[in-house]
mmCIF file of C-alpha atoms in Angstrom:
data_model
loop_
_atom_site.group_PDB
_atom_site.id
_atom_site.type_symbol
_atom_site.label_atom_id
_atom_site.label_comp_id
_atom_site.label_asym_id
_atom_site.label_seq_id
_atom_site.Cartn_x
_atom_site.Cartn_y
_atom_site.Cartn_z
ATOM 1 C CA MET L 26 20.001 -40.371 -24.428
ATOM 2 C CA MET L 27 18.280 -38.716 -27.435
ATOM 3 C CA PHE L 28 17.727 -42.229 -29.030
ATOM 4 C CA GLN L 29 16.075 -43.430 -25.709
ATOM 5 C CA ARG L 30 13.973 -40.185 -25.707
ATOM 6 C CA VAL L 31 12.762 -40.790 -29.022
ATOM 7 C CA PHE L 32 12.195 -44.413 -28.427
ATOM 8 C CA VAL L 33 10.019 -43.561 -25.005
ATOM 9 C CA ALA L 34 7.963 -41.101 -27.044
ATOM 10 C CA ALA L 35 7.237 -43.493 -29.952
ATOM 11 C CA MET L 36 6.103 -46.049 -27.472
ATOM 12 C CA ALA L 37 3.859 -43.520 -25.840
ATOM 13 C CA GLY L 38 2.212 -43.145 -29.144
ATOM 14 C CA VAL L 39 1.953 -46.827 -29.686
ATOM 15 C CA VAL L 40 0.354 -47.124 -26.268
ATOM 16 C CA LEU L 41 -2.192 -44.470 -26.876
ATOM 17 C CA VAL L 42 -2.991 -45.886 -30.328
ATOM 18 C CA LEU L 43 -3.534 -49.449 -29.143
ATOM 19 C CA SER L 44 -5.572 -48.349 -26.171
ATOM 20 C CA GLY L 45 -8.240 -47.065 -28.881
ATOM 21 C CA CYS L 46 -8.730 -50.252 -30.872
ATOM 22 C CA GLY L 47 -10.359 -53.537 -30.202
ATOM 23 C CA GLY L 48 -8.990 -56.968 -30.879
ATOM 24 C CA GLY L 49 -10.281 -59.196 -33.499
ATOM 25 C CA GLY L 50 -13.420 -61.134 -32.911
ATOM 26 C CA ASN L 51 -15.368 -60.750 -29.878
ATOM 27 C CA ASN L 52 -12.410 -60.076 -27.485
ATOM 28 C CA GLU L 53 -12.893 -56.042 -26.697
ATOM 29 C CA ALA L 54 -9.882 -54.260 -24.870
ATOM 30 C CA ALA L 55 -11.010 -53.495 -21.139
ATOM 31 C CA PRO L 56 -11.883 -49.903 -20.881
ATOM 32 C CA LEU L 57 -9.004 -47.960 -18.922
ATOM 33 C CA PRO L 58 -9.893 -46.695 -15.629
ATOM 34 C CA PRO L 59 -10.647 -43.017 -15.095
ATOM 35 C CA VAL L 60 -7.982 -40.472 -14.884
ATOM 36 C CA GLU L 61 -7.434 -39.374 -11.447
ATOM 37 C CA ILE L 62 -6.918 -35.794 -11.526
ATOM 38 C CA PRO L 63 -4.521 -34.742 -8.228
ATOM 39 C CA THR L 64 -5.459 -31.914 -5.692
ATOM 40 C CA LEU L 65 -3.269 -29.125 -6.368
ATOM 41 C CA THR L 66 -2.383 -27.271 -3.214
ATOM 42 C CA PRO L 67 0.500 -24.551 -3.966
ATOM 43 C CA GLU L 68 2.771 -23.322 -0.931
ATOM 44 C CA ALA L 69 3.497 -19.499 -0.542
ATOM 45 C CA GLN L 70 7.204 -18.999 -0.744
ATOM 46 C CA PRO L 71 8.215 -16.178 1.592
ATOM 47 C CA PHE L 72 11.189 -14.358 0.402
ATOM 48 C CA ARG L 73 11.967 -11.436 3.111
ATOM 49 C CA THR L 74 14.820 -11.864 5.090
ATOM 50 C CA ALA L 75 17.637 -9.425 6.453
ATOM 51 C CA THR L 76 21.053 -9.187 4.544
ATOM 52 C CA SER L 77 23.810 -6.971 4.306
ATOM 53 C CA PHE L 78 26.779 -6.334 1.943
ATOM 54 C CA VAL L 79 29.596 -4.331 3.434
ATOM 55 C CA GLU L 80 33.138 -4.050 1.871
ATOM 56 C CA GLY L 81 32.484 -6.992 -0.075
ATOM 57 C CA VAL L 82 31.219 -9.362 2.548
ATOM 58 C CA PHE L 83 27.624 -10.472 2.285
ATOM 59 C CA SER L 84 25.650 -11.771 5.375
ATOM 60 C CA VAL L 85 22.180 -13.372 5.215
ATOM 61 C CA ASP L 86 19.958 -14.476 7.974
ATOM 62 C CA VAL L 87 18.389 -17.908 7.664
ATOM 63 C CA GLN L 88 14.804 -18.498 8.922
ATOM 64 C CA LEU L 89 15.083 -21.618 11.006
ATOM 65 C CA PRO L 90 11.787 -24.032 11.176
ATOM 66 C CA ASP L 91 11.741 -23.311 14.733
ATOM 67 C CA GLY L 92 11.299 -19.666 14.496
ATOM 68 C CA GLY L 93 14.911 -18.700 15.059
ATOM 69 C CA THR L 94 17.629 -17.388 12.515
ATOM 70 C CA ARG L 95 21.297 -18.274 11.761
ATOM 71 C CA THR L 96 23.204 -15.745 10.250
ATOM 72 C CA LEU L 97 25.535 -17.052 7.630
ATOM 73 C CA ASN L 98 28.495 -14.717 5.623
ATOM 74 C CA THR L 99 30.766 -15.163 2.695
ATOM 75 C CA ILE L 100 34.060 -15.169 4.956
ATOM 76 C CA ARG L 101 33.150 -17.597 7.940
ATOM 77 C CA ASP L 102 30.855 -19.666 6.089
ATOM 78 C CA PHE L 103 32.704 -19.747 2.666
ATOM 79 C CA ASP L 104 32.422 -23.080 0.622
ATOM 80 C CA ALA L 105 32.630 -22.083 -2.870
ATOM 81 C CA SER L 106 32.549 -19.199 -5.168
ATOM 82 C CA TRP L 107 32.493 -18.291 -8.946
ATOM 83 C CA GLY L 108 31.317 -15.813 -11.413
ATOM 84 C CA ARG L 109 31.815 -17.305 -14.798
ATOM 85 C CA PHE L 110 28.452 -18.844 -15.235
ATOM 86 C CA LEU L 111 26.637 -15.670 -14.620
ATOM 87 C CA PRO L 112 25.204 -13.513 -17.637
ATOM 88 C CA ARG L 113 26.615 -10.256 -17.582
ATOM 89 C CA PRO L 114 24.816 -7.595 -15.270
ATOM 90 C CA LEU L 115 21.950 -5.811 -17.180
ATOM 91 C CA GLN L 116 22.583 -2.282 -15.290
ATOM 92 C CA PRO L 117 25.390 -0.198 -16.064
ATOM 93 C CA ASP L 118 28.437 -0.283 -13.774
ATOM 94 C CA HIS L 119 27.126 -3.277 -12.071
ATOM 95 C CA SER L 120 29.035 -6.446 -11.042
ATOM 96 C CA SER L 121 27.984 -9.925 -9.797
ATOM 97 C CA ARG L 122 29.280 -12.863 -8.106
ATOM 98 C CA GLU L 123 27.716 -16.140 -6.726
ATOM 99 C CA TRP L 124 28.665 -18.214 -3.356
ATOM 100 C CA LEU L 125 28.119 -21.344 -1.812
ATOM 101 C CA LEU L 126 27.815 -21.410 2.092
ATOM 102 C CA ALA L 127 27.534 -23.801 4.524
ATOM 103 C CA ASN L 128 27.202 -23.705 8.433
ATOM 104 C CA ASN L 129 27.840 -26.993 10.056
ATOM 105 C CA HIS L 130 26.155 -26.524 13.544
ATOM 106 C CA TYR L 131 25.414 -28.596 16.405
ATOM 107 C CA ASP L 132 21.615 -28.224 15.753
ATOM 108 C CA GLY L 133 22.088 -29.019 11.823
ATOM 109 C CA LEU L 134 23.607 -28.022 8.831
ATOM 110 C CA VAL L 135 22.953 -25.006 6.628
ATOM 111 C CA PHE L 136 23.445 -25.084 3.150
ATOM 112 C CA LEU L 137 22.998 -21.814 1.128
ATOM 113 C CA TYR L 138 23.392 -20.539 -2.420
ATOM 114 C CA ALA L 139 23.375 -16.658 -3.031
ATOM 115 C CA VAL L 140 23.933 -14.504 -5.952
ATOM 116 C CA VAL L 141 24.587 -10.990 -5.456
ATOM 117 C CA ASP L 142 24.089 -7.873 -7.935
ATOM 118 C CA TRP L 143 25.927 -4.332 -6.641
ATOM 119 C CA ASN L 144 26.698 -1.121 -7.988
ATOM 120 C CA ASN L 145 30.444 -0.495 -8.423
ATOM 121 C CA VAL L 146 29.785 3.289 -7.854
ATOM 122 C CA ASP L 147 27.451 2.722 -4.735
ATOM 123 C CA PRO L 148 27.935 -0.772 -3.358
ATOM 124 C CA THR L 149 25.259 -0.110 -0.673
ATOM 125 C CA ASP L 150 23.044 -0.513 -4.013
ATOM 126 C CA TYR L 151 22.697 -4.052 -3.998
ATOM 127 C CA LEU L 152 20.458 -7.047 -4.773
ATOM 128 C CA ALA L 153 20.601 -10.333 -3.134
ATOM 129 C CA ALA L 154 18.891 -13.600 -4.158
ATOM 130 C CA GLY L 155 19.269 -17.252 -3.353
ATOM 131 C CA TRP L 156 17.805 -20.321 -1.648
ATOM 132 C CA TRP L 157 18.926 -22.454 1.276
ATOM 133 C CA LEU L 158 18.478 -25.889 2.812
ATOM 134 C CA ILE L 159 18.185 -26.688 6.526
ATOM 135 C CA TYR L 160 19.140 -30.185 7.703
ATOM 136 C CA PRO L 161 18.085 -31.625 10.780
ATOM 137 C CA PRO L 162 20.939 -32.931 13.010
ATOM 138 C CA ASP L 163 22.731 -36.054 11.529
ATOM 139 C CA VAL L 164 20.803 -36.244 8.409
ATOM 140 C CA PRO L 165 23.361 -36.874 5.429
ATOM 141 C CA PHE L 166 23.613 -34.078 2.679
ATOM 142 C CA ASP L 167 22.447 -36.122 0.143
ATOM 143 C CA GLU L 168 18.932 -36.614 1.500
ATOM 144 C CA ILE L 169 17.575 -33.320 0.307
ATOM 145 C CA GLU L 170 14.099 -34.252 0.664
ATOM 146 C CA ALA L 171 14.581 -34.199 4.563
ATOM 147 C CA ALA L 172 15.681 -30.574 4.546
ATOM 148 C CA ALA L 173 13.679 -27.378 5.055
ATOM 149 C CA ARG L 174 13.861 -25.288 2.063
ATOM 150 C CA GLY L 175 13.572 -21.558 1.674
ATOM 151 C CA VAL L 176 14.067 -18.579 -0.750
ATOM 152 C CA PHE L 177 15.232 -15.121 -0.254
ATOM 153 C CA LEU L 178 15.228 -11.618 -2.585
ATOM 154 C CA ASP L 179 16.588 -8.706 -0.479
ATOM 155 C CA GLY L 180 18.390 -5.334 -0.876
ATOM 156 C CA PRO L 181 18.025 -1.820 0.129
ATOM 157 C CA GLU L 182 15.549 -0.990 -2.629
ATOM 158 C CA LEU L 183 13.083 -3.522 -1.249
ATOM 159 C CA ALA L 184 13.090 -2.366 2.535
ATOM 160 C CA PRO L 185 9.699 -2.561 3.920
ATOM 161 C CA GLY L 186 10.086 0.775 6.053
ATOM 162 C CA TYR L 187 11.103 2.679 2.549
ATOM 163 C CA PRO L 188 8.180 1.733 0.474
ATOM 164 C CA PRO L 189 8.209 2.910 -3.153
ATOM 165 C CA ASP L 190 6.528 6.199 -4.213
ATOM 166 C CA LEU L 191 4.245 4.715 -6.858
ATOM 167 C CA PRO L 192 2.754 6.872 -9.666
ATOM 168 C CA VAL L 193 -0.831 7.503 -9.620
ATOM 169 C CA ALA L 194 -1.306 6.933 -13.346
ATOM 170 C CA GLY L 195 0.069 5.061 -16.613
ATOM 171 C CA THR L 196 1.555 1.946 -17.219
ATOM 172 C CA ALA L 197 5.089 0.373 -16.916
ATOM 173 C CA THR L 198 6.755 -2.575 -18.587
ATOM 174 C CA TYR L 199 9.249 -4.951 -16.644
ATOM 175 C CA ILE L 200 11.429 -7.543 -18.577
ATOM 176 C CA GLY L 201 13.421 -10.256 -16.539
ATOM 177 C CA ALA L 202 13.523 -13.814 -15.644
ATOM 178 C CA MET L 203 12.089 -16.355 -13.197
ATOM 179 C CA GLY L 204 14.199 -19.435 -12.214
ATOM 180 C CA GLY L 205 13.960 -22.280 -9.604
ATOM 181 C CA LEU L 206 12.688 -25.989 -9.367
ATOM 182 C CA TYR L 207 10.366 -27.703 -12.194
ATOM 183 C CA THR L 208 8.827 -30.887 -11.411
ATOM 184 C CA TYR L 209 6.940 -33.134 -13.512
ATOM 185 C CA ASN L 210 4.807 -36.493 -12.810
ATOM 186 C CA TYR L 211 4.216 -38.553 -15.809
ATOM 187 C CA GLY L 212 0.524 -39.649 -16.520
ATOM 188 C CA ARG L 213 -0.753 -42.773 -18.687
ATOM 189 C CA ALA L 214 0.000 -40.860 -21.845
ATOM 190 C CA TRP L 215 3.694 -41.373 -21.150
ATOM 191 C CA GLY L 216 3.979 -45.129 -21.571
ATOM 192 C CA GLU L 217 6.480 -46.587 -19.450
ATOM 193 C CA LEU L 218 7.392 -43.427 -17.693
ATOM 194 C CA ALA L 219 3.810 -43.376 -16.041
ATOM 195 C CA GLY L 220 3.953 -43.024 -12.319
ATOM 196 C CA SER L 221 7.473 -41.461 -12.308
ATOM 197 C CA ASP L 222 8.618 -38.130 -11.834
ATOM 198 C CA GLU L 223 11.652 -36.071 -12.793
ATOM 199 C CA VAL L 224 13.048 -32.561 -11.103
ATOM 200 C CA ALA L 225 14.986 -30.190 -12.961
ATOM 201 C CA GLU L 226 16.135 -26.347 -12.646
ATOM 202 C CA PHE L 227 14.461 -24.119 -14.931
ATOM 203 C CA THR L 228 14.674 -20.395 -16.047
ATOM 204 C CA GLY L 229 12.475 -18.340 -18.110
ATOM 205 C CA SER L 230 11.771 -15.057 -19.551
ATOM 206 C CA LEU L 231 9.046 -12.753 -17.554
ATOM 207 C CA SER L 232 7.153 -10.002 -18.780
ATOM 208 C CA LEU L 233 5.222 -7.727 -16.303
ATOM 209 C CA THR L 234 3.001 -4.771 -16.846
ATOM 210 C CA ALA L 235 2.152 -2.330 -13.780
ATOM 211 C CA ASP L 236 -1.327 -0.396 -14.450
ATOM 212 C CA PHE L 237 -1.001 2.219 -11.819
ATOM 213 C CA GLY L 238 -4.046 3.696 -12.506
ATOM 214 C CA GLN L 239 -5.936 0.596 -11.611
ATOM 215 C CA SER L 240 -3.152 -0.565 -9.162
ATOM 216 C CA ARG L 241 -2.851 -4.008 -10.949
ATOM 217 C CA LEU L 242 0.001 -6.227 -12.336
ATOM 218 C CA THR L 243 -0.028 -8.683 -15.063
ATOM 219 C CA GLY L 244 2.445 -10.988 -16.364
ATOM 220 C CA CYS L 245 3.669 -13.945 -18.174
ATOM 221 C CA LEU L 246 6.410 -16.592 -17.861
ATOM 222 C CA GLY L 247 7.555 -18.065 -21.126
ATOM 223 C CA CYS L 248 5.647 -15.743 -23.351
ATOM 224 C CA LEU L 249 8.801 -13.908 -24.773
ATOM 225 C CA LYS L 250 10.802 -17.036 -24.900
ATOM 226 C CA PRO L 251 10.422 -20.796 -24.310
ATOM 227 C CA ILE L 252 11.085 -21.947 -20.696
ATOM 228 C CA GLU L 253 14.341 -23.616 -20.311
ATOM 229 C CA THR L 254 16.337 -26.235 -18.310
ATOM 230 C CA ALA L 255 19.508 -25.071 -16.336
ATOM 231 C CA PRO L 256 20.819 -28.277 -14.918
ATOM 232 C CA GLY L 257 22.682 -27.480 -11.875
ATOM 233 C CA ARG L 258 23.785 -24.054 -12.600
ATOM 234 C CA HIS L 259 22.417 -22.246 -9.614
ATOM 235 C CA LEU L 260 20.432 -25.239 -7.481
ATOM 236 C CA HIS L 261 23.403 -27.492 -7.505
ATOM 237 C CA PRO L 262 23.769 -29.856 -5.433
ATOM 238 C CA ALA L 263 20.129 -29.605 -4.608
ATOM 239 C CA VAL L 264 19.801 -30.298 -8.407
ATOM 240 C CA PRO L 265 23.271 -31.989 -9.691
ATOM 241 C CA TRP L 266 24.646 -30.476 -12.822
ATOM 242 C CA TRP L 267 24.985 -34.111 -14.446
ATOM 243 C CA VAL L 268 21.428 -35.198 -14.287
ATOM 244 C CA ASP L 269 19.646 -35.398 -17.814
ATOM 245 C CA ASP L 270 17.039 -33.197 -19.036
ATOM 246 C CA PRO L 271 13.524 -34.285 -18.094
ATOM 247 C CA VAL L 272 11.818 -36.091 -21.063
ATOM 248 C CA ALA L 273 8.728 -33.672 -20.757
ATOM 249 C CA LEU L 274 10.666 -30.246 -21.214
ATOM 250 C CA PRO L 275 9.196 -27.322 -19.901
ATOM 251 C CA ALA L 276 9.341 -25.370 -23.063
ATOM 252 C CA ASP L 277 6.046 -24.200 -24.458
ATOM 253 C CA TYR L 278 4.378 -24.004 -21.068
ATOM 254 C CA GLU L 279 2.997 -20.261 -20.549
ATOM 255 C CA VAL L 280 2.374 -19.257 -17.082
ATOM 256 C CA ARG L 281 0.250 -16.017 -16.644
ATOM 257 C CA PHE L 282 -0.201 -14.045 -13.528
ATOM 258 C CA GLU L 283 -2.353 -11.254 -12.169
ATOM 259 C CA ALA L 284 -2.382 -9.509 -8.910
ATOM 260 C CA PRO L 285 -3.622 -5.991 -7.117
ATOM 261 C CA PHE L 286 -0.840 -4.274 -5.458
ATOM 262 C CA GLY L 287 -0.893 -1.810 -2.394
ATOM 263 C CA ALA L 288 0.172 1.722 -1.820
ATOM 264 C CA ARG L 289 3.267 0.147 -0.365
ATOM 265 C CA GLY L 290 3.927 -1.606 -3.735
ATOM 266 C CA ALA L 291 3.342 -4.975 -2.133
ATOM 267 C CA PHE L 292 1.319 -7.608 -3.964
ATOM 268 C CA GLU L 293 0.139 -11.264 -3.249
ATOM 269 C CA ASP L 294 -2.677 -13.342 -5.149
ATOM 270 C CA THR L 295 -3.586 -16.649 -6.240
ATOM 271 C CA ALA L 296 -4.737 -15.424 -9.798
ATOM 272 C CA ILE L 297 -2.535 -17.781 -11.915
ATOM 273 C CA THR L 298 -3.322 -19.998 -14.886
ATOM 274 C CA VAL L 299 -0.995 -22.392 -17.015
ATOM 275 C CA ALA L 300 -1.287 -23.128 -20.861
ATOM 276 C CA HIS L 301 0.311 -25.382 -23.242
ATOM 277 C CA PRO L 302 -0.061 -26.005 -26.922
ATOM 278 C CA ASP L 303 -0.093 -29.625 -27.081
ATOM 279 C CA ARG L 304 -0.857 -30.976 -23.524
ATOM 280 C CA ALA L 305 -4.751 -30.495 -22.325
ATOM 281 C CA ILE L 306 -4.306 -28.334 -19.097
ATOM 282 C CA VAL L 307 -7.488 -29.309 -16.904
ATOM 283 C CA ASN L 308 -6.597 -27.636 -13.507
ATOM 284 C CA SER L 309 -4.088 -24.988 -12.229
ATOM 285 C CA ALA L 310 -3.478 -23.228 -9.241
ATOM 286 C CA GLY L 311 -0.753 -21.108 -7.503
ATOM 287 C CA THR L 312 0.401 -18.226 -5.511
ATOM 288 C CA TRP L 313 2.999 -15.643 -5.904
ATOM 289 C CA GLN L 314 3.831 -12.496 -4.227
ATOM 290 C CA GLY L 315 6.312 -9.644 -4.556
ATOM 291 C CA GLN L 316 7.388 -6.107 -4.152
ATOM 292 C CA PHE L 317 8.095 -2.937 -6.276
ATOM 293 C CA SER L 318 11.366 -1.304 -5.876
ATOM 294 C CA ASN L 319 11.729 2.170 -4.024
ATOM 295 C CA VAL L 320 14.375 3.237 -6.488
ATOM 296 C CA PRO L 321 12.730 5.251 -9.570
ATOM 297 C CA ASP L 322 13.676 4.614 -13.158
ATOM 298 C CA GLU L 323 14.447 7.928 -15.201
ATOM 299 C CA ASN L 324 10.762 7.962 -16.135
ATOM 300 C CA GLY L 325 9.859 7.973 -12.498
ATOM 301 C CA ASN L 326 8.541 4.467 -12.267
ATOM 302 C CA PRO L 327 10.018 1.852 -9.628
ATOM 303 C CA ARG L 328 13.051 0.277 -11.313
ATOM 304 C CA ARG L 329 12.071 -3.081 -10.588
ATOM 305 C CA VAL L 330 9.585 -5.586 -9.669
ATOM 306 C CA VAL L 331 10.737 -8.873 -7.586
ATOM 307 C CA GLY L 332 8.974 -12.012 -5.811
ATOM 308 C CA SER L 333 8.420 -15.531 -5.825
ATOM 309 C CA ALA L 334 5.765 -17.841 -6.872
ATOM 310 C CA ASP L 335 4.915 -21.704 -6.732
ATOM 311 C CA VAL L 336 2.586 -22.799 -9.616
ATOM 312 C CA LEU L 337 0.783 -26.377 -10.056
ATOM 313 C CA PHE L 338 -0.873 -27.639 -13.101
ATOM 314 C CA ALA L 339 -2.533 -31.066 -14.038
ATOM 315 C CA GLU L 340 -3.283 -32.714 -17.433
ATOM 316 C CA ASN L 341 -5.835 -34.753 -18.725
ATOM 317 C CA ASP L 342 -4.118 -37.958 -18.790
ATOM 318 C CA GLY L 343 -3.123 -37.347 -15.003
ATOM 319 C CA SER L 344 0.172 -36.038 -15.669
ATOM 320 C CA HIS L 345 0.964 -32.993 -13.205
ATOM 321 C CA GLY L 346 3.591 -30.271 -12.881
ATOM 322 C CA ARG L 347 5.063 -27.643 -10.828
ATOM 323 C CA PHE L 348 7.039 -24.682 -11.118
ATOM 324 C CA THR L 349 8.717 -22.917 -7.955
ATOM 325 C CA GLY L 350 10.797 -20.121 -8.030
ATOM 326 C CA ILE L 351 11.661 -16.325 -7.625
ATOM 327 C CA PHE L 352 11.979 -13.674 -10.141
ATOM 328 C CA ASP L 353 13.393 -10.200 -10.856
ATOM 329 C CA ALA L 354 12.246 -7.682 -13.577
ATOM 330 C CA LEU L 355 13.437 -4.380 -14.642
ATOM 331 C CA THR L 356 11.974 -1.429 -16.544
ATOM 332 C CA PRO L 357 13.604 -1.140 -20.201
ATOM 333 C CA ALA L 358 14.865 2.456 -19.266
ATOM 334 C CA THR L 359 17.016 0.505 -16.511
ATOM 335 C CA ILE L 360 18.792 -2.021 -18.650
ATOM 336 C CA ALA L 361 21.942 -1.091 -20.090
ATOM 337 C CA PRO L 362 21.623 -0.887 -24.185
ATOM 338 C CA PRO L 363 23.309 -3.788 -26.121
ATOM 339 C CA GLU L 364 26.782 -3.412 -26.849
ATOM 340 C CA PRO L 365 27.736 -2.530 -30.330
#
């Protein structure tokens, strides 16, 4: 596969070189048609839903396309569970686990992935995150494009009825990660790949800064460390674990966010820009939304910020891409120190 990628990249370079050179005599190369820049239409990724975690049993309400709900839990709807792929929890005395749930109903199948992080001293202190696929009746499981999709982030510290007590001044830094789907549609600079697209799971470091005096939150995905692919780690089988990485890796993209937040600690905005050192970004658009925790850290700042985002970008050769995912970031005062 590595040879194939090098070969494709080399051929793309040859195509670019040849397209700028005329042949001998009077045979001039026909001009290439103008590059069509796609319209970018981001979609908000609502993440609020009801969950519970009681005596080790996790339940989640799935929001159905018709406006109804279907509740899945880790006993009745259990499909698989593991913990060996997860990094250790960042907070002291916390544990975590992943589940795959499936509810095969007369009205259609619901398939759900969930990861829950909980406090061993106080299990009511938990954070749950994940995604779901909702299939119409009689649609095969591998026809993922026919399923309605949703994401969720929930826990007691995000309850709308118990908003955070935000500081009136000062700043706080939050460090965490964002993960989800990365899609890349290839333009003319990619030679044989032009017109095709690839989808992969991504994970990337996220840094956020809250200015409480200005009620403003800014941040960046991919500025601390390069964005990486994580094939099938959390989105399997939506993204099978055996698929190859895309040729156009997400590394080196930097996505910058900015939004005002309200007195209840919620925010939503479209101020998003995308940059790459080697690919010319000609347009970008996105939407992101989130919530501050109602639990303070030792300095009196909300201990975490969570949310979701949908980011699209277009490049000068007609290539265009997308990052869609959810994020969770903690203050350094909340994160456990490294083990010696």
